[in-house]
Coordinates of C-alpha atoms in Angstrom, one line a residue:
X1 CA 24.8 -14.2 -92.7
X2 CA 22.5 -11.6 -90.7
X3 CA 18.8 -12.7 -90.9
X4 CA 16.0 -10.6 -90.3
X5 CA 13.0 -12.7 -88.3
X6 CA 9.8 -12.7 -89.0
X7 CA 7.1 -10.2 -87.4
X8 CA 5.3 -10.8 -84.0
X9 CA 2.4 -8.4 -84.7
X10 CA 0.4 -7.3 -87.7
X11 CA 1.2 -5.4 -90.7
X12 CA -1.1 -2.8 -89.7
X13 CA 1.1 0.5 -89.7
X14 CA 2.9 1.9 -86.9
X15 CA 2.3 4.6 -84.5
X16 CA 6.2 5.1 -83.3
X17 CA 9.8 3.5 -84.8
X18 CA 12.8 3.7 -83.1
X19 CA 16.2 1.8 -83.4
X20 CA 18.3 1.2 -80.8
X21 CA 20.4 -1.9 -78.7
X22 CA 19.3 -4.7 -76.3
X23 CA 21.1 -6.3 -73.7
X24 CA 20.5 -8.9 -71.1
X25 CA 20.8 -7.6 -67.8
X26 CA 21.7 -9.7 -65.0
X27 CA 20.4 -7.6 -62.0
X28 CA 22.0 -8.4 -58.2
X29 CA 19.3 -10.1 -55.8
X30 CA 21.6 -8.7 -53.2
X31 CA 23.3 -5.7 -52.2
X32 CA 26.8 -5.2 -52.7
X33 CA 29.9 -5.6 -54.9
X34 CA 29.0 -6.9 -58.5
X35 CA 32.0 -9.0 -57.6
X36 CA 30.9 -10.6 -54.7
X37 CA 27.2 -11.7 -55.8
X38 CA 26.2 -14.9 -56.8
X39 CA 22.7 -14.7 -57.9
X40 CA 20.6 -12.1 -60.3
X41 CA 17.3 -12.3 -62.1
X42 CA 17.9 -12.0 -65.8
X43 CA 16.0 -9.3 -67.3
X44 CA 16.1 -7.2 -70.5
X45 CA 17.6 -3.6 -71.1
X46 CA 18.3 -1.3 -73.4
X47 CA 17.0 2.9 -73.5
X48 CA 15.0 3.0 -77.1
X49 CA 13.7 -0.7 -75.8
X50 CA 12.3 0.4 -72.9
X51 CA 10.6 2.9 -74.8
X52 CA 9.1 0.8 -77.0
X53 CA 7.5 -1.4 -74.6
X54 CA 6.3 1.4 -72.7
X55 CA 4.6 2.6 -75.7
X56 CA 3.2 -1.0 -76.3
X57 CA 1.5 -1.7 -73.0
X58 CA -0.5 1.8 -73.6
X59 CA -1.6 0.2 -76.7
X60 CA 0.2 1.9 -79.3
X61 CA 1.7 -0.3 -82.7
X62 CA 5.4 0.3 -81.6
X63 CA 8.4 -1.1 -84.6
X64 CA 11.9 -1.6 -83.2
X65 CA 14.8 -1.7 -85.4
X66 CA 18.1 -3.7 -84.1
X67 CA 20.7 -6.4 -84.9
X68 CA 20.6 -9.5 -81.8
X69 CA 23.2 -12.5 -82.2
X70 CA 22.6 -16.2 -82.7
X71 CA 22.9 -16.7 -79.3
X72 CA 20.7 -16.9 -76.1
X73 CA 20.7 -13.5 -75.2
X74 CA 19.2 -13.2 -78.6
X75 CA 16.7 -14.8 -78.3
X76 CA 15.6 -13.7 -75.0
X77 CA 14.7 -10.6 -76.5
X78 CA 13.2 -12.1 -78.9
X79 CA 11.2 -13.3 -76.5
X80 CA 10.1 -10.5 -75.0
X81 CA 9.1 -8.2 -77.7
X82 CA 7.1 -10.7 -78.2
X83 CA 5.7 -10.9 -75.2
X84 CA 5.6 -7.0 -75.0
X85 CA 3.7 -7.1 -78.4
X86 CA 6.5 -4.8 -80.1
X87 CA 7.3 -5.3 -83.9
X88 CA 10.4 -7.2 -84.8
X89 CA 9.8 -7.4 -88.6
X90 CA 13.5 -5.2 -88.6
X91 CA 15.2 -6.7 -86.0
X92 CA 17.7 -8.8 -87.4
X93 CA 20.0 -12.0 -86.2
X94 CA 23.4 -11.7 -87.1
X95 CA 25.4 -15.0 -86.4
X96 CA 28.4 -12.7 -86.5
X97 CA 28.7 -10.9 -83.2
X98 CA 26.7 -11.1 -80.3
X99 CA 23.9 -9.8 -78.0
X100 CA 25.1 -7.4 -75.8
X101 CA 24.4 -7.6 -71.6
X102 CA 25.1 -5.7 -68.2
X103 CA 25.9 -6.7 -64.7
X104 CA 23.5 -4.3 -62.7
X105 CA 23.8 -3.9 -59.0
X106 CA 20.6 -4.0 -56.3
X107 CA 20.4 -0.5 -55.3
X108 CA 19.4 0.9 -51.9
X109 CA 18.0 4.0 -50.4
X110 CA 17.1 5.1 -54.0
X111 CA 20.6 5.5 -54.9
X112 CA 21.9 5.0 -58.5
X113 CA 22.9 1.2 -59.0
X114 CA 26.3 0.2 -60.5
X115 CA 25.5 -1.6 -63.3
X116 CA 28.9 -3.0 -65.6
X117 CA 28.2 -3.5 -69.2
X118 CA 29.7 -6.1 -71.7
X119 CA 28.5 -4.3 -75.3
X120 CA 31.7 -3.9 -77.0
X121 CA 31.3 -5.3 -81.0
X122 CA 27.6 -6.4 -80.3
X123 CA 25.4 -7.0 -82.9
X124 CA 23.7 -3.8 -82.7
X125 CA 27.1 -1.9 -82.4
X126 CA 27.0 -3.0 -86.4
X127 CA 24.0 -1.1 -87.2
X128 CA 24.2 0.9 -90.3
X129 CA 22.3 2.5 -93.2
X130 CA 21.8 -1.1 -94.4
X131 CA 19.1 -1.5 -92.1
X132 CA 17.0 1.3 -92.8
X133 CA 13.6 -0.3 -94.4
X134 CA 12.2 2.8 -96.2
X135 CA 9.0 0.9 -96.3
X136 CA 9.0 0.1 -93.2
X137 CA 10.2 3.4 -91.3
X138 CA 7.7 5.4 -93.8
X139 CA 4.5 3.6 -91.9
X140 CA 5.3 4.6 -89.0
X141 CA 4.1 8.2 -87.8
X142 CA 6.8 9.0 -85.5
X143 CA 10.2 8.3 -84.9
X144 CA 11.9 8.3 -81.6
X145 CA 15.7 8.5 -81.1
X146 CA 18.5 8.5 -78.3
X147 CA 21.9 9.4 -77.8
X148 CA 22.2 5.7 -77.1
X149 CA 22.6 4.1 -80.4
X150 CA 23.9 7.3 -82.0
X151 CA 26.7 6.5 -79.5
X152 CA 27.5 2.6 -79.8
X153 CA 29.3 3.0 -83.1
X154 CA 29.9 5.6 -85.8
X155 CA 27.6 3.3 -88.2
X156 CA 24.8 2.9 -85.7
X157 CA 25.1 7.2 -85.8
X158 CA 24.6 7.4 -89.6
X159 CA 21.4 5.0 -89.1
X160 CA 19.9 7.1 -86.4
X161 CA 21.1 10.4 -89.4
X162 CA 19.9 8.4 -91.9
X163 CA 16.4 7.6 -90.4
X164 CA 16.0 11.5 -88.8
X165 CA 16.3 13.0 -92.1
X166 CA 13.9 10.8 -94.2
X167 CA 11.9 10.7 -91.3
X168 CA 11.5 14.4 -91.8
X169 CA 11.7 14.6 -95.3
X170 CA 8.2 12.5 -94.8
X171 CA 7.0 14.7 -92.8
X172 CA 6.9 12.6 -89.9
X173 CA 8.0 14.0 -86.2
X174 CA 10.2 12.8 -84.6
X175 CA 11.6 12.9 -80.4
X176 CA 15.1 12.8 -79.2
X177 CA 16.5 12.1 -75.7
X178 CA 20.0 13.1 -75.7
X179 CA 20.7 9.8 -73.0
X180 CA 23.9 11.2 -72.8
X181 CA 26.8 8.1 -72.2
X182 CA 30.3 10.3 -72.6
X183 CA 32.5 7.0 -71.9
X184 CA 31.0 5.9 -75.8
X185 CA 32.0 9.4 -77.4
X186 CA 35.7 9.7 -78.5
X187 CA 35.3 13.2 -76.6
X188 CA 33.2 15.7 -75.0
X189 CA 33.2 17.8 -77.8
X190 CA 32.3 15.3 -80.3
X191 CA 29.1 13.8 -78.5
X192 CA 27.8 17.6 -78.6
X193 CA 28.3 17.6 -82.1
X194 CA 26.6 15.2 -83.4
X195 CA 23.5 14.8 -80.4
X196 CA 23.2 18.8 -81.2
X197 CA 22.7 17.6 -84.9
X198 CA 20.4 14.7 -84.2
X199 CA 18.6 17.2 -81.9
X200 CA 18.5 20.2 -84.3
X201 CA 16.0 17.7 -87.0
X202 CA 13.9 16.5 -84.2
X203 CA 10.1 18.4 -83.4
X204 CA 10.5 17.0 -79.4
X205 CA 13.9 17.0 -77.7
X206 CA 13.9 15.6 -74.1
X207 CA 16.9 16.7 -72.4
X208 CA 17.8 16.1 -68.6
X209 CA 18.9 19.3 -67.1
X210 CA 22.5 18.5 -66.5
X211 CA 22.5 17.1 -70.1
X212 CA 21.7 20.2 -71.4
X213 CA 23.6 22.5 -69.4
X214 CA 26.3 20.3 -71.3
X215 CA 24.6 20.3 -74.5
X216 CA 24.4 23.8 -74.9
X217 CA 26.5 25.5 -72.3
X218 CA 23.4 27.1 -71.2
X219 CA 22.7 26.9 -67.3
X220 CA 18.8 27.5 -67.4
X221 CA 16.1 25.8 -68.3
X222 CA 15.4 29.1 -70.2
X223 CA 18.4 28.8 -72.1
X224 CA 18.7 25.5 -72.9
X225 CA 15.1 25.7 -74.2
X226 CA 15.8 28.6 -76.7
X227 CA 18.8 27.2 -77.6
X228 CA 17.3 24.5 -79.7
X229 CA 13.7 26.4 -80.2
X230 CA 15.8 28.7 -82.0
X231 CA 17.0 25.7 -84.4
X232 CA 13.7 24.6 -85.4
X233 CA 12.7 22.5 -82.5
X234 CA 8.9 22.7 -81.7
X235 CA 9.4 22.2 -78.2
X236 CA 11.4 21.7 -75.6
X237 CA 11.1 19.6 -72.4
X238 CA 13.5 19.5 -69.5
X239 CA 13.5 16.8 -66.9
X240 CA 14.4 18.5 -63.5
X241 CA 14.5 15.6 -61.1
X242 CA 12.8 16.1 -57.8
X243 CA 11.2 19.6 -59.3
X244 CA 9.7 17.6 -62.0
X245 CA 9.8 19.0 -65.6
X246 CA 10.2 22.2 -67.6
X247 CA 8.8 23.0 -70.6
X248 CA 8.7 25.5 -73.7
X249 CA 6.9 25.5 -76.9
X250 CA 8.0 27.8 -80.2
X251 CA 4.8 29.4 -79.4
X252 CA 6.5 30.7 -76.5
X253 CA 4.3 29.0 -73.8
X254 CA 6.1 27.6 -71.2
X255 CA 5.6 26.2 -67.3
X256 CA 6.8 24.2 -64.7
X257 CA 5.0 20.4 -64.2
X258 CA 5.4 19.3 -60.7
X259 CA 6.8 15.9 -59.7
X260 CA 4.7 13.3 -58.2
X261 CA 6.2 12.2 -54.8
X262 CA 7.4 8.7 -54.6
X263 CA 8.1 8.0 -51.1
X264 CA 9.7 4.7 -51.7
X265 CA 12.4 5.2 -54.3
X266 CA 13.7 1.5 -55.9
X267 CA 15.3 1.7 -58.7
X268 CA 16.3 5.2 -60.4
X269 CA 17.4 3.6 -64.0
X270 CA 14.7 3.8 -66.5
X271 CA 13.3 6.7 -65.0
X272 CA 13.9 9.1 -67.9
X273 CA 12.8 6.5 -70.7
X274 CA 9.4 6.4 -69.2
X275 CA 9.2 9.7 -69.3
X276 CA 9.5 9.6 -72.3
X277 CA 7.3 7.2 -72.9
X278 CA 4.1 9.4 -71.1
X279 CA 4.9 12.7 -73.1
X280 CA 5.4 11.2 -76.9
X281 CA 2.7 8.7 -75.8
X282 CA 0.2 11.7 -75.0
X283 CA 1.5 14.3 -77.8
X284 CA 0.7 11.3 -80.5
X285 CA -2.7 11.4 -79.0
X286 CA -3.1 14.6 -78.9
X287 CA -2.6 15.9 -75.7
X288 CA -1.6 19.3 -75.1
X289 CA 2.3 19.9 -74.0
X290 CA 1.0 20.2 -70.2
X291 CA -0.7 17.1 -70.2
X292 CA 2.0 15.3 -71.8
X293 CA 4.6 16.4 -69.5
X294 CA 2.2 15.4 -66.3
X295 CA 2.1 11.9 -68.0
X296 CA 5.5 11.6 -68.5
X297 CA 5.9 12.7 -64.6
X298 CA 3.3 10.2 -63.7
X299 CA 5.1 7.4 -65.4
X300 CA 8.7 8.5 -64.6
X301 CA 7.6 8.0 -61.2
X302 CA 6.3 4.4 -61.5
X303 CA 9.2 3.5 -63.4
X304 CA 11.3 4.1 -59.8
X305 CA 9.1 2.0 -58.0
X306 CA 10.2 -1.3 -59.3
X307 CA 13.3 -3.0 -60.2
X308 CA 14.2 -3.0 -63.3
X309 CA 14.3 -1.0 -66.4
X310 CA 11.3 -1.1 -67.9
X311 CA 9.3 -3.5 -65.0
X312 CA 7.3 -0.3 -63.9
X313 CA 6.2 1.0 -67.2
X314 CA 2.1 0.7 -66.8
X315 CA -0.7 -0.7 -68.5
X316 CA -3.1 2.1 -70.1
X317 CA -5.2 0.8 -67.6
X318 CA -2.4 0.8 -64.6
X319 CA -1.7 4.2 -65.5
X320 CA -5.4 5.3 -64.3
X321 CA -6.3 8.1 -66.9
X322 CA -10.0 9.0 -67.4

C-alpha cells in the first residue's frame, strides 16, 4: 500500500506548492550515442522539482507533492529533497509502480542533449485527486504548476485541476509553465485544451515563445500576451531565448528584459525551470514584474552553465542581489 513519509523540514507554512514527477537521470560523461556510453553520473530530474529546489536554496519553505516507488530511485530523491531542504510531508511511496528515470546525453557546443526517458506507469504517473492534502496545499501561499504532470496521465491532470481551483478558490496565486511535451498528449489539439485551461486559472503564465505561438495560434509576443490577459491572467511572461524575455501586465505595462550573455553555453535543459524559479521567486517577494523577469534571466543563465538540471540553480547568496 502507498505510504506517505514523514517531513524533512518544519511545519512552519509554506511559501510555494507544486506537484509534479521525479526521475533519476543518468547523464553521459562522454559524448556520443546513448548507446554506445558506458559511464554517467546519476543525478535527479524532474521540471516542478527543479523548481522547487531552486526556490529552496533562495530560502523560501518550498512543499512538493509526488508518488516515488519502493525502490532505489526512490529513495534517491528522497535523498535529495532532503538535502535540498524541500518538504516531503506529501510525497508518497507506493510499493506498486516505480520511480521513473532518463538516459541523458553529454551535450556539446550548447546544443540540446538527447536525453531517453523510461517513465511509463511510474509512480507519479498515478497521481490523482487522492493526493490533494487540503491542509496541506491551503498553507502554502502559492502554487506553481507545469504542463509536465498535467501531461503524465489523465489522473495526474485532474490533480494539477483539482489543486488550481481550490488554490484559487483560497485566494492563493498561482504560476503555470506550459513545458509543453506533445509525445505525452493523445494530440495536438488536446494538450491546448487542457494547458489553455490550467493556464486560464493561473495569475502568472510562463510560456516559451514557440509554446505559445502553439498555444494560442498567436505569432507575437503581443498576441500571445493578450490572449490569456484577456482570460483573467494578471500577467504574462514570454521567454524569447537569446532576446531574453517579454513581458505584459493586465495593467497594460509591458517591455522587453534583455538576456544576460553566457559565453560558455553547457547544458540548455533546465534553463526555463530556473527561470522560473527567479521571476515567482521575486514576485513572492515583492518585486516588481521587471525585476522579476531580470531575475529569472539572471538565473536562466546560470542554469546553462552547468550540467545538469537543476546543478546551476544559485544560492541567495550565489545569485549576488543587494
Amino acid at each position: 500500500m502507498p505510504t506517505a513519509v514523514s517531513s524533512v523540514r518544519n511545519t512552519q507554512p509554506l511559501d510555494v506548492v507544486t506537484l509534479g514527477e521525479a526521475m533519476a537521470m543518468f547523464v553521459a560523461t562522454e559524448s556520443g550515442d546513448l548507446a554506445e556510453v558506458e559511464t554517467f553520473t546519476k543525478r535527479i530530474a524532474g521540471a516542478e522539482l527543479n523548481v522547487s529546489i531552486g526556490l529552496a536554496r533562495l530560502g523560501l519553505n518550498v512543499g512538493w507533492v509526488s508518488r516515488i516507488g519502493n525502490d532505489a530511485f526512490g529513495r534517491f530523491t528522497l535523498q535529495q529533497l532532503k538535502k535540498e531542504g524541500v518538504d516531503a510531508r506529501q510525497v508518497t511511496t507506493d510499493s506498486r509502480y516505480p520511480t521513473a528515470f532518463q538516459l541523458k546525453s553529454k551535450a556539446e557546443n550548447g546544443t540540446d542533449p538527447i536525453v531517453d526517458y523510461f517513465r511509463k506507469g511510474s509512480a507519479a504517473s498515478h497521481l490523482s485527486v487522492d493526493d490533494f492534502n487540503r491542509d496541506y496545499f491551503g498553507s502554502a501561499r502559492h502554487l506553481h504548476l507545469s504542463g509536465v504532470a498535467a501531461a503524465i496521465s489523465a489522473s495526474s491532470l485532474e490533480l494539477s485541476r483539482h489543486a488550481a481551483q481550490e488554490m484559487r478558490c483560497m485566494g492563493k496565486t498561482i504560476s503555470f509553465d506550459p513545458n509543453l511535451r506533445p509525445v505525452l498528449w493523445p494530440s495536438q489539439q488536446e494538450m491546448v485544451k487542457q494547458l489553455n485551461a490550467l493556464a486560464f486559472m493561473a495569475d502568472w503564465v510562463l510560456p516559451g515563445l514557440k509554446e505559445g505561438q502553439i498555444l494560442t495560434g498567436q505569432q507575437t509576443p503581443q498576441g500571445i500576451a493578450d490572449f490569456y490577459l484577456n482570460q483573467g491572467v494578471k500577467a504574462v511572461v514570454i521567454k524569447t531565448g537569446a532576446d531574453g524575455a517579454w513581458f505584459k501586465s493586465a495593467d497594460g505595462t509591458q517591455a522587453v528584459v534583455p538576456a544576460i550573455r553566457v559565453e560558455n553555453v553547457v547544458d540548455t535543459v533546465g534553463a526555463g525551470d530556473g527561470f522560473a524559479v527567479g521571476v515567482i521567486s521575486a514576485l513572492l517577494e515583492g518585486k516588481s514584474l521587471p525585476q522579476a523577469v531580470a531575475r529569472g534571466n539572471k538565473i536562466g543563465s546560470l542554469a546553462i552553465q552547468a550540467i545538469g538540471d537543476s546543478e546551476g540553480l544559485p544560492t541567495r547568496a550565489a545569485l549576488g542581489e543587494q
